[in-house]
C-alpha positions as CSV (number, residue, x, y, z in Angstrom):
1,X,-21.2,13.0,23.0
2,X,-21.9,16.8,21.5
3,X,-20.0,19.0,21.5
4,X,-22.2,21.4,23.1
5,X,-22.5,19.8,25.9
6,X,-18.8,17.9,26.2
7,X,-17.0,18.0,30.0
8,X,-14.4,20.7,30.1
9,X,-13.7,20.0,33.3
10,X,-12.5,17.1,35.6
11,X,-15.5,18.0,37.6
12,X,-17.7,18.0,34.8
13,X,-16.1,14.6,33.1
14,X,-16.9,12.8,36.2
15,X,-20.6,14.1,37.0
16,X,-21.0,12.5,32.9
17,X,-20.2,9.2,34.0
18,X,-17.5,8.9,31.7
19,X,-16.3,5.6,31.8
20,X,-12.4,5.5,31.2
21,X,-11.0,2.6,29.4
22,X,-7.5,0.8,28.3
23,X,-6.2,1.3,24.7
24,X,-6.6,-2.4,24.4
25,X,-10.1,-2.2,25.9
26,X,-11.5,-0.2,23.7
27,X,-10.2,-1.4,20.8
28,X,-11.4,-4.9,21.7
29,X,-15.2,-3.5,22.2
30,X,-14.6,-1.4,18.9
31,X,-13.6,-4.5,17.3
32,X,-16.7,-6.7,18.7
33,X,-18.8,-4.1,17.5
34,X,-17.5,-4.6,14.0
35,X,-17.4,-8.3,14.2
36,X,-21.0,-8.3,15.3
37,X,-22.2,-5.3,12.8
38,X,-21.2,-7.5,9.9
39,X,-19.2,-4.3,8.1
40,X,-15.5,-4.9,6.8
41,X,-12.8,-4.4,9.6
42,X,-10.2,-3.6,7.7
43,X,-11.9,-1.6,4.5
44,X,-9.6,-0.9,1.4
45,X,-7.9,-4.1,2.2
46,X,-7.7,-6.3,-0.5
47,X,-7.2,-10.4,-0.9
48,X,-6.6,-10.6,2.8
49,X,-10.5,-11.8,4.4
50,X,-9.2,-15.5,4.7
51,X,-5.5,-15.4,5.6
52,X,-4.4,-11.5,7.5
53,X,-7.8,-10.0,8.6
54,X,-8.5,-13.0,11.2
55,X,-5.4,-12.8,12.6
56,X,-5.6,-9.0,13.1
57,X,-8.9,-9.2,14.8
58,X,-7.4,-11.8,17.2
59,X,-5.0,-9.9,17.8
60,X,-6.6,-7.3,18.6
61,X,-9.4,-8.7,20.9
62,X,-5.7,-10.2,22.9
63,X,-4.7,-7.2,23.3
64,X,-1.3,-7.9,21.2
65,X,1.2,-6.1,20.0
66,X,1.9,-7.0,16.5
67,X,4.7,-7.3,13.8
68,X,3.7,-7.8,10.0
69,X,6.2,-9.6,8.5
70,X,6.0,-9.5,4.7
71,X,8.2,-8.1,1.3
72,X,7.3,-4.9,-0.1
73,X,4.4,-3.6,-1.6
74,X,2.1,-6.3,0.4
75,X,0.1,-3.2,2.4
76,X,1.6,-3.8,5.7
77,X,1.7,0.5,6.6
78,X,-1.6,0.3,4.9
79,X,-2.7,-2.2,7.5
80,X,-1.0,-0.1,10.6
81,X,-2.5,2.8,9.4
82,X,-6.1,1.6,9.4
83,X,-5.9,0.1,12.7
84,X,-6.5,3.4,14.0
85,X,-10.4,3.3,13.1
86,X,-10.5,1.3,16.3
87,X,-10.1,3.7,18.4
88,X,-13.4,6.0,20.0
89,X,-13.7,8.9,17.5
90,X,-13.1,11.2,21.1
91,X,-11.5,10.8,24.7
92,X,-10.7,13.7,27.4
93,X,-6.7,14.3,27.8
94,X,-5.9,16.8,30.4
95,X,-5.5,19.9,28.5
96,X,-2.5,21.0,27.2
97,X,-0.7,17.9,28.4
98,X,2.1,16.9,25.5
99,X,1.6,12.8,26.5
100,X,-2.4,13.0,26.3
101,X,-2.6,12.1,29.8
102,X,-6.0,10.9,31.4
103,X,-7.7,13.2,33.3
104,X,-8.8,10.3,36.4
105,X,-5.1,8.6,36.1
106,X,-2.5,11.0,35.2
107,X,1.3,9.9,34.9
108,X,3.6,12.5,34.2
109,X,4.9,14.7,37.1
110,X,3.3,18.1,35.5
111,X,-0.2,16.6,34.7
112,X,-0.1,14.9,38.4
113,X,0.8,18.6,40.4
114,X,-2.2,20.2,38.2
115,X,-4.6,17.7,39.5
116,X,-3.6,17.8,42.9
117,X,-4.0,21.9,43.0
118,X,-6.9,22.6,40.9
119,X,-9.1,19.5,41.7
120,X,-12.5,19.4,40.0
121,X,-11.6,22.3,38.1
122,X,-9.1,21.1,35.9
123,X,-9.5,21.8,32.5
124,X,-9.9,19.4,30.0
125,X,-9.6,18.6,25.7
126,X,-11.0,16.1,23.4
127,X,-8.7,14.4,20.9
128,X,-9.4,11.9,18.4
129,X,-7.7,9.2,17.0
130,X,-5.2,11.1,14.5
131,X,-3.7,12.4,17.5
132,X,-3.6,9.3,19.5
133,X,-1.3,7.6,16.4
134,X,2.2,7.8,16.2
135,X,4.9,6.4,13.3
136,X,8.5,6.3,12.4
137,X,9.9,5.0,9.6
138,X,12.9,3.3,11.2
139,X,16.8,4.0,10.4
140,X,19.7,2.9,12.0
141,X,20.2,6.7,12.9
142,X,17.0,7.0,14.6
143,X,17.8,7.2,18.7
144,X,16.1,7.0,22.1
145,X,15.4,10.6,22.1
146,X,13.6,10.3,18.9
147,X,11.6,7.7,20.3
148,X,11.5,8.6,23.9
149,X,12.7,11.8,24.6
150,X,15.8,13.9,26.4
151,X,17.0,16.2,28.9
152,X,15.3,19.4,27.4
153,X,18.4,22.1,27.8
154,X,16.2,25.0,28.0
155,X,14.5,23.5,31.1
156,X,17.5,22.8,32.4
157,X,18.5,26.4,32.1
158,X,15.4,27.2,34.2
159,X,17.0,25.9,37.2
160,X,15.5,22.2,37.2
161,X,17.6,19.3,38.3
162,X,18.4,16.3,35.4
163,X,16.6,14.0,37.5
164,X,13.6,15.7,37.4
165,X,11.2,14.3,35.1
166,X,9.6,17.7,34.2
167,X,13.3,18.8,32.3
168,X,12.4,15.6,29.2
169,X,11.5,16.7,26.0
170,X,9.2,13.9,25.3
171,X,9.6,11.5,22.2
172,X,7.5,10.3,19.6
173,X,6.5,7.2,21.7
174,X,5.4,8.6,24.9
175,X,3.1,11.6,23.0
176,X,1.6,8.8,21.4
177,X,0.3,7.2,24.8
178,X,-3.1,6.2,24.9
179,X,-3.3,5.3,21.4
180,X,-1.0,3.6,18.4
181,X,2.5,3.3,18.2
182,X,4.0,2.7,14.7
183,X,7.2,1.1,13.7
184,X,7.8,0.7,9.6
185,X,11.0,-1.8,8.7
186,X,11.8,-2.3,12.6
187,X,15.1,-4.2,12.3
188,X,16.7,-0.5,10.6
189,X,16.9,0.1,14.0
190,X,19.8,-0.5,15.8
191,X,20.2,-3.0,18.7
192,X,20.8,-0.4,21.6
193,X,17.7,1.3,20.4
194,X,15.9,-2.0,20.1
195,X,16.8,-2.6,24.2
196,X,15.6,0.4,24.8
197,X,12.3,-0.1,22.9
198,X,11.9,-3.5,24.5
199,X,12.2,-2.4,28.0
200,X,9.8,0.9,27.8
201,X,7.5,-2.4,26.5
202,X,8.0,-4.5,29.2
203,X,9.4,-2.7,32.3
204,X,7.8,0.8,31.6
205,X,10.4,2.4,32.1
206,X,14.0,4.3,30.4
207,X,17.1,5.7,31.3
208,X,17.6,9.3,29.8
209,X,21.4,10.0,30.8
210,X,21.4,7.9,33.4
211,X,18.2,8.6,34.9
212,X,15.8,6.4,35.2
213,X,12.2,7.8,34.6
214,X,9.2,5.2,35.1
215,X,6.9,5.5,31.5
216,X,3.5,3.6,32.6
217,X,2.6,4.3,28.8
218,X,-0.7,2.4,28.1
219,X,0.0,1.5,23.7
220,X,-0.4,-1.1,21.5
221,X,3.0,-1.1,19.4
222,X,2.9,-2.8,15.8
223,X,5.5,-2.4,13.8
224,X,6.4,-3.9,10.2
225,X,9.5,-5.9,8.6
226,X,10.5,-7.5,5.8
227,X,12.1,-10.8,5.7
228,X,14.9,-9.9,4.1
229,X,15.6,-7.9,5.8
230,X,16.7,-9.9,9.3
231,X,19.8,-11.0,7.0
232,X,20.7,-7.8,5.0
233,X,20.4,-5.0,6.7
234,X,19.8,-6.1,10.6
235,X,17.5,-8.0,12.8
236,X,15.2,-8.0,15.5
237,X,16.9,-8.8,18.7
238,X,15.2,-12.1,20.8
239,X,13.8,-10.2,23.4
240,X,12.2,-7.3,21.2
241,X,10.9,-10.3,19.3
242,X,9.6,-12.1,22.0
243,X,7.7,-9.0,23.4
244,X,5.9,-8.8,19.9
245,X,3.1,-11.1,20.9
246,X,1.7,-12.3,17.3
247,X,3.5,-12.4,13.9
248,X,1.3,-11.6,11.0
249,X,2.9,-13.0,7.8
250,X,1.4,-10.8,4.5
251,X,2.0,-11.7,0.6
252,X,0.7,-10.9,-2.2
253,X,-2.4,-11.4,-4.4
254,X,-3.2,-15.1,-4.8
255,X,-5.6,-14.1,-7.6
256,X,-5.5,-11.5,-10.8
257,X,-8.9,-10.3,-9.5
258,X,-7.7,-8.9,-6.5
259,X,-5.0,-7.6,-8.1
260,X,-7.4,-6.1,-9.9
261,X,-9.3,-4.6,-7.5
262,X,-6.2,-3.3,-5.8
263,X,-5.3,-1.5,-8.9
264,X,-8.9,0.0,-9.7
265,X,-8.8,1.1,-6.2
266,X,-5.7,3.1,-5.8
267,X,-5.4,4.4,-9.7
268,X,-5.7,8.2,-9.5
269,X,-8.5,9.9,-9.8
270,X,-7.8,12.5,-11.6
271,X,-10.1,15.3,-13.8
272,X,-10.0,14.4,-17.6
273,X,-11.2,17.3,-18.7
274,X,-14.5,15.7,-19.6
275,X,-12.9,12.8,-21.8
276,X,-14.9,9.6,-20.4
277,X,-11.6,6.9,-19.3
278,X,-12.7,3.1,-20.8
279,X,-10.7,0.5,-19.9
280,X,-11.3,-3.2,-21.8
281,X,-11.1,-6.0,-19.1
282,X,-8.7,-7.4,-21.2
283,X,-6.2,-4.6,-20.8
284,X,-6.8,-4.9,-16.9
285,X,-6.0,-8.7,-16.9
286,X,-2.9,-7.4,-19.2
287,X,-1.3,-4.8,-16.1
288,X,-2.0,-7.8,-13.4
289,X,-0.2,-10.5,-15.1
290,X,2.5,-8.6,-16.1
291,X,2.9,-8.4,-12.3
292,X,2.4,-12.4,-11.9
293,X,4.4,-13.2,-14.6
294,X,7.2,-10.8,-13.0
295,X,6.7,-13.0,-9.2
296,X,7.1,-16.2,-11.2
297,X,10.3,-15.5,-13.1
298,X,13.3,-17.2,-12.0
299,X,15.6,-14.0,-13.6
300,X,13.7,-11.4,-10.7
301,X,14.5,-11.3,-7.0
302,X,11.7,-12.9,-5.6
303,X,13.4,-12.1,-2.0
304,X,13.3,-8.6,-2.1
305,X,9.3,-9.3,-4.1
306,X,7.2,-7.2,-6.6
307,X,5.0,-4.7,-5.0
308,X,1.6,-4.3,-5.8
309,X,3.0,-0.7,-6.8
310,X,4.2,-2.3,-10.0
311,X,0.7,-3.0,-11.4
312,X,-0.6,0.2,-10.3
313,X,2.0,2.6,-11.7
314,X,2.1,0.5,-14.7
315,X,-1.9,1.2,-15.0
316,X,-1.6,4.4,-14.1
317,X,1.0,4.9,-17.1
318,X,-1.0,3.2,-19.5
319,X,-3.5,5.5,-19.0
320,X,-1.8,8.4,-19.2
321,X,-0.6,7.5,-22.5
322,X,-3.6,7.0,-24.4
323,X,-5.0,10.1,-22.6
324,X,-2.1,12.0,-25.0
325,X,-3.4,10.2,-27.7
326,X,-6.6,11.7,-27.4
327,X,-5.6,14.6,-26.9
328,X,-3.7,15.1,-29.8
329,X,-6.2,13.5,-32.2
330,X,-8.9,15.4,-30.3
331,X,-10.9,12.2,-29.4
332,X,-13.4,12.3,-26.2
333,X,-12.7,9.0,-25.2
334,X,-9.5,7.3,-23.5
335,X,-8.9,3.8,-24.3
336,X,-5.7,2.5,-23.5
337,X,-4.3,-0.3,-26.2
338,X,-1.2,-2.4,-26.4
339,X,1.1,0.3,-28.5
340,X,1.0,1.9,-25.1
341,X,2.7,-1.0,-23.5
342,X,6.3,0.5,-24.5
343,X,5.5,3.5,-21.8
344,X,5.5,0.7,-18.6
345,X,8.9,0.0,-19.3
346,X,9.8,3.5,-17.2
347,X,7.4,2.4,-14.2
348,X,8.3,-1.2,-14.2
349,X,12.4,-0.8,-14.3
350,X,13.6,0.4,-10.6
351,X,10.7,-2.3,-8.9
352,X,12.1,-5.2,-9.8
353,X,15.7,-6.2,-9.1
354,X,17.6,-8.9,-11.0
355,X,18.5,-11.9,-9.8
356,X,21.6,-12.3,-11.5
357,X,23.3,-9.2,-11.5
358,X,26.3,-10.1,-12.2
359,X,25.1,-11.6,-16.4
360,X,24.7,-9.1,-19.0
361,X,21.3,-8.8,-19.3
362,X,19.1,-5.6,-19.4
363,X,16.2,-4.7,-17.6
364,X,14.2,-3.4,-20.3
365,X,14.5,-7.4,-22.5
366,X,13.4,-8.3,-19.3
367,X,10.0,-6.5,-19.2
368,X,9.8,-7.0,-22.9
369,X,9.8,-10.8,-22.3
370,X,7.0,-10.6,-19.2
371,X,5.4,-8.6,-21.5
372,X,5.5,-10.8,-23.8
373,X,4.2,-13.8,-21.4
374,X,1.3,-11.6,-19.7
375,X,-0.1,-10.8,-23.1
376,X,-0.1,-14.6,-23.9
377,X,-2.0,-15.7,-21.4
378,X,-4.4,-13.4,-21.3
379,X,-5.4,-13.8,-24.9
380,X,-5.0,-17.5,-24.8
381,X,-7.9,-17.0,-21.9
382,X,-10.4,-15.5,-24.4
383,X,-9.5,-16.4,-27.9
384,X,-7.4,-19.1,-30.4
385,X,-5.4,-19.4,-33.6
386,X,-8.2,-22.0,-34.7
387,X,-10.8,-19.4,-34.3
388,X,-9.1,-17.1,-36.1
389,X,-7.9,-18.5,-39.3
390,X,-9.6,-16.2,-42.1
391,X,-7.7,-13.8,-39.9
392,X,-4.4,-15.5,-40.7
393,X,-5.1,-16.6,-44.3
394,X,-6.3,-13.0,-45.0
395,X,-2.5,-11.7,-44.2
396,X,-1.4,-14.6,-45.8
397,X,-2.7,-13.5,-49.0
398,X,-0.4,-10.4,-48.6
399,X,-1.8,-8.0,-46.6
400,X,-0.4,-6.1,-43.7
401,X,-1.7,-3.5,-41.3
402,X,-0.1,-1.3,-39.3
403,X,-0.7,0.4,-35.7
404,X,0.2,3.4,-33.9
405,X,0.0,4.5,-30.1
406,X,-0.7,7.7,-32.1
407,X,-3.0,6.9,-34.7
408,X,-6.9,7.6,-34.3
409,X,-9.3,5.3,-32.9
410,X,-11.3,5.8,-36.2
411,X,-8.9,4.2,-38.8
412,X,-8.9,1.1,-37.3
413,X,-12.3,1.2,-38.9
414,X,-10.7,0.0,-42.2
415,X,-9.0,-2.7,-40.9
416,X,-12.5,-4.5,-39.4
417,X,-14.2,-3.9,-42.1
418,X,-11.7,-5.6,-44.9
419,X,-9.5,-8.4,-42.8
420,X,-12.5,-11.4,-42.9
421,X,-12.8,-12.8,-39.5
422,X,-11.4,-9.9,-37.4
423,X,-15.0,-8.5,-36.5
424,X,-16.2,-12.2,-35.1
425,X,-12.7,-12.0,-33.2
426,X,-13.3,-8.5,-31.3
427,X,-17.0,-9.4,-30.9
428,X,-15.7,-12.5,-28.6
429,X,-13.9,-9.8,-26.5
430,X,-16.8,-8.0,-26.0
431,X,-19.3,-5.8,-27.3
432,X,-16.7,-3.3,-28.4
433,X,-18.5,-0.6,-31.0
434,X,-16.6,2.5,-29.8
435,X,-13.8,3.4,-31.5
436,X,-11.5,3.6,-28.9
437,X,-12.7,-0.2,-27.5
438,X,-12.3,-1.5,-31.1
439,X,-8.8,-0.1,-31.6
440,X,-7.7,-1.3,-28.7
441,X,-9.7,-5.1,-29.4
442,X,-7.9,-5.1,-33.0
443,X,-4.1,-5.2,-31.7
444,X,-4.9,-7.2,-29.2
445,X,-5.5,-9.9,-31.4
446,X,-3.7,-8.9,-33.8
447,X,-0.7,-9.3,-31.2
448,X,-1.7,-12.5,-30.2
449,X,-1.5,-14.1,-33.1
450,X,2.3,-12.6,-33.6
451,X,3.2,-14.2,-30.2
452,X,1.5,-17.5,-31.5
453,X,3.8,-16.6,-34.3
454,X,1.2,-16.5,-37.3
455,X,2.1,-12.9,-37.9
456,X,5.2,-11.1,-38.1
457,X,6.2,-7.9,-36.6
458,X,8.0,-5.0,-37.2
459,X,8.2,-2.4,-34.5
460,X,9.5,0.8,-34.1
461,X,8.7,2.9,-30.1
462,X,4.8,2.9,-30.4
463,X,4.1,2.2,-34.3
464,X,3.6,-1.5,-35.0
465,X,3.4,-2.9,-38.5
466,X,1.8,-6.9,-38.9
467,X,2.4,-9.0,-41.9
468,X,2.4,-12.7,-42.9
């Protein structure tokens, strides 16, 4: 509808032939619409098209309210969020109303007096679905009037009884009516808030100091958890539960490439100053199986999980690490290689949590030792010792090199041209003739062939020295 020629009026909204629909309604025809368009329902959502998305547009076309139930980091507020594309882009509230009442049906005492005196002529506004969505994060000091409201003192002051409904100061929930109510780590919430939220679900209506006020609040409620959670810190009471009508269970990426893709997608965007970013696929596998190799270890928490967050902070820091490199050696290209590893120790420690926490060990061997793994496979993937063995007998012979998170891109030059072998070896990683690309190329097998121990190393921060 234009805006030109939008109602402003009740009058006008019904000469339109406005149809007026239920939340669920209309996100159930929103959701056909997709289904039967072909386009992605939940774009920006990654690994999820056989195992969460279904689910959600069931849900959905139920009607249901919905938990996610899932560890961190596994896009569940991501999810919630986007839900809110299923709304209509515009619907008529009656105007300055604070619980977006409908203009045909309105519920609350003030909205129902203004239809009754001004008739046809009452005015009108169009919100869309920004204002129709509503979140917390939960806490266990979050109350009722957070969520629902309370007596309003000022409109007491006024002269208006506590048992009128016109003296509430409405909460979060009820100004989201109409539209999406979000709850992030629900059990936080304590149980008499729970009861509460339970039966403004089922009964439609609360008690505000003893009065009880009757809510007819047309929302779908989702709200988020984490397993752990419903042992730790608190839990979802039965009833609460029972009123959720589906549980979604998230997890993680099953494959590298999504994890991947997540990463690629969310990695800041950010203006280089005109130096072109190039990052080898290797590297890329490198910051995702870091991450695997972290969800597989027996010495991490794999209760409280590792969040996707991991791989894309670690990315992001590997970036910004060689982008100082270039930088300081004035180089118009950023390539990050593996002496920039040693920065992801400050963006992996804090995600992950020990599993035995009581042993002396140290976060930072830790990382080393994924590290260590993630690099392993990854170039056990795309090269072998075999293939390289002028490589090997060339250091044997008494050579050694050495590499630098600071050194140029263009003496690495040296190296490919006098180690026999080492050119063949980078040409299997790809067709790597920049500088930058064949830096990088050059300690990654270099470094392979140390964890396959055929080289030594000596290290020292960022500067790496390989000999036989």
């Amino acid at each position: 509808m234009q805006e030109s020629v939008r109602p402003s009026t009740l009058g006008e909204l019904k000469a339109s032939g406005y149809v007026m629909r239920s939340v669920r309604e209309e996100m159930r025809r929103n959701v056909l619409g997709g289904i039967a368009s072909g386009d992605p329902l939940l774009p920006g959502i990654i690994g999820y098209d056989q195992t969460v998305v279904p689910e959600v547009e069931n849900a959905l076309l139920a009607g249901h309210h919905m938990v996610f139930l899932g560890e961190r980091g596994q896009g569940k507020s991501r999810i919630i969020r986007t839900l809110q594309r299923f709304l209509d882009p515009l619907i008529p509230v009656v105007a300055g109303c604070q619980i977006n009442d409908d203009p045909l049906r309105p519920i609350c005492a003030a909205c129902r007096r203004a239809a009754a005196t001004e008739g046809d002529a009452l005015a009108i506004a169009w919100i869309g679905p920004a204002q129709r969505y509503g979140e917390k994060l939960a806490t266990p000091d979050v109350s009722m009037a957070d969520l629902v409201g309370e007596i309003d003192p000022v409109k007491v002051a006024e002269g208006r009884y506590l048992a009128d409904e016109e003296t509430i100061h409405y909460g979060l929930i009820p100004r989201s009516h109409r539209g999406i109510f979000a709850i992030n780590e629900l059990p936080d919430l304590t149980e008499k808030v729970q009861v509460g939220l339970f039966n403004l679900m089922e009964e439609r209506d609360v008690q505000i100091k003893g009065y009880r006020i009757h809510l007819p609040l047309d929302l779908v409620i989702v709200a988020s958890a984490n397993p752990e959670d419903y042992t730790s810190r608190g839990r979802i009471i039965t009833p609460l539960k029972d009123r959720f009508d589906v549980q979604i269970r998230t997890h993680y990426p099953r494959t590298l490439e999504d994890e991947i893709a997540i990463m690629e997608q969310e990695v800041s965007q950010l203006d280089r100053d005109g130096r072109e970013l190039r990052v080898p696929p290797f590297i890329r596998e490198l910051v995702a199986q870091v991450t695997f190799e972290a969800r597989a270890s027996n010495e991490i928490s794999q209760a409280s999980g590792v969040s996707v967050r991991v791989s894309i902070n670690n990315y992001e820091t590997l970036i910004s690490n060689a982008e100082k490199r270039a930088i300081r050696t004035q180089e118009r290209e950023i390539v990050p290689r593996l002496t920039d590893l040693h920065a992801v120790l400050a963006s992996t420690a804090g995600k992950i949590e020990l599993e035995y926490a009581g042993e002396d060990r140290k976060e930072e061997d830790l990382i080393e030792r994924l590290i260590g793994r993630a690099v392993l496979a990854v170039w056990d993937r795309s090269l072998s010792v075999e293939a390289l063995a002028r490589v090997v007998a060339h250091f044997e012979s008494g050579w050694g090199v050495e590499v630098s998170d600071r050194m140029p891109a263009a003496e690495y030059r040296e190296g490919v041209q006098k180690i026999p072998g080492l050119r063949e070896a980078v040409a299997r990683l790809g067709p790597f003739e920049s500088p930058g690309l064949m830096a990088a190329a050059i300690e990654f097998v270099l470094e392979g062939l140390h964890l396959h121990q055929k080289l030594n190393k000596d290290r020292e921060g960022g500067r790496w020295a390989y000999r036989a």
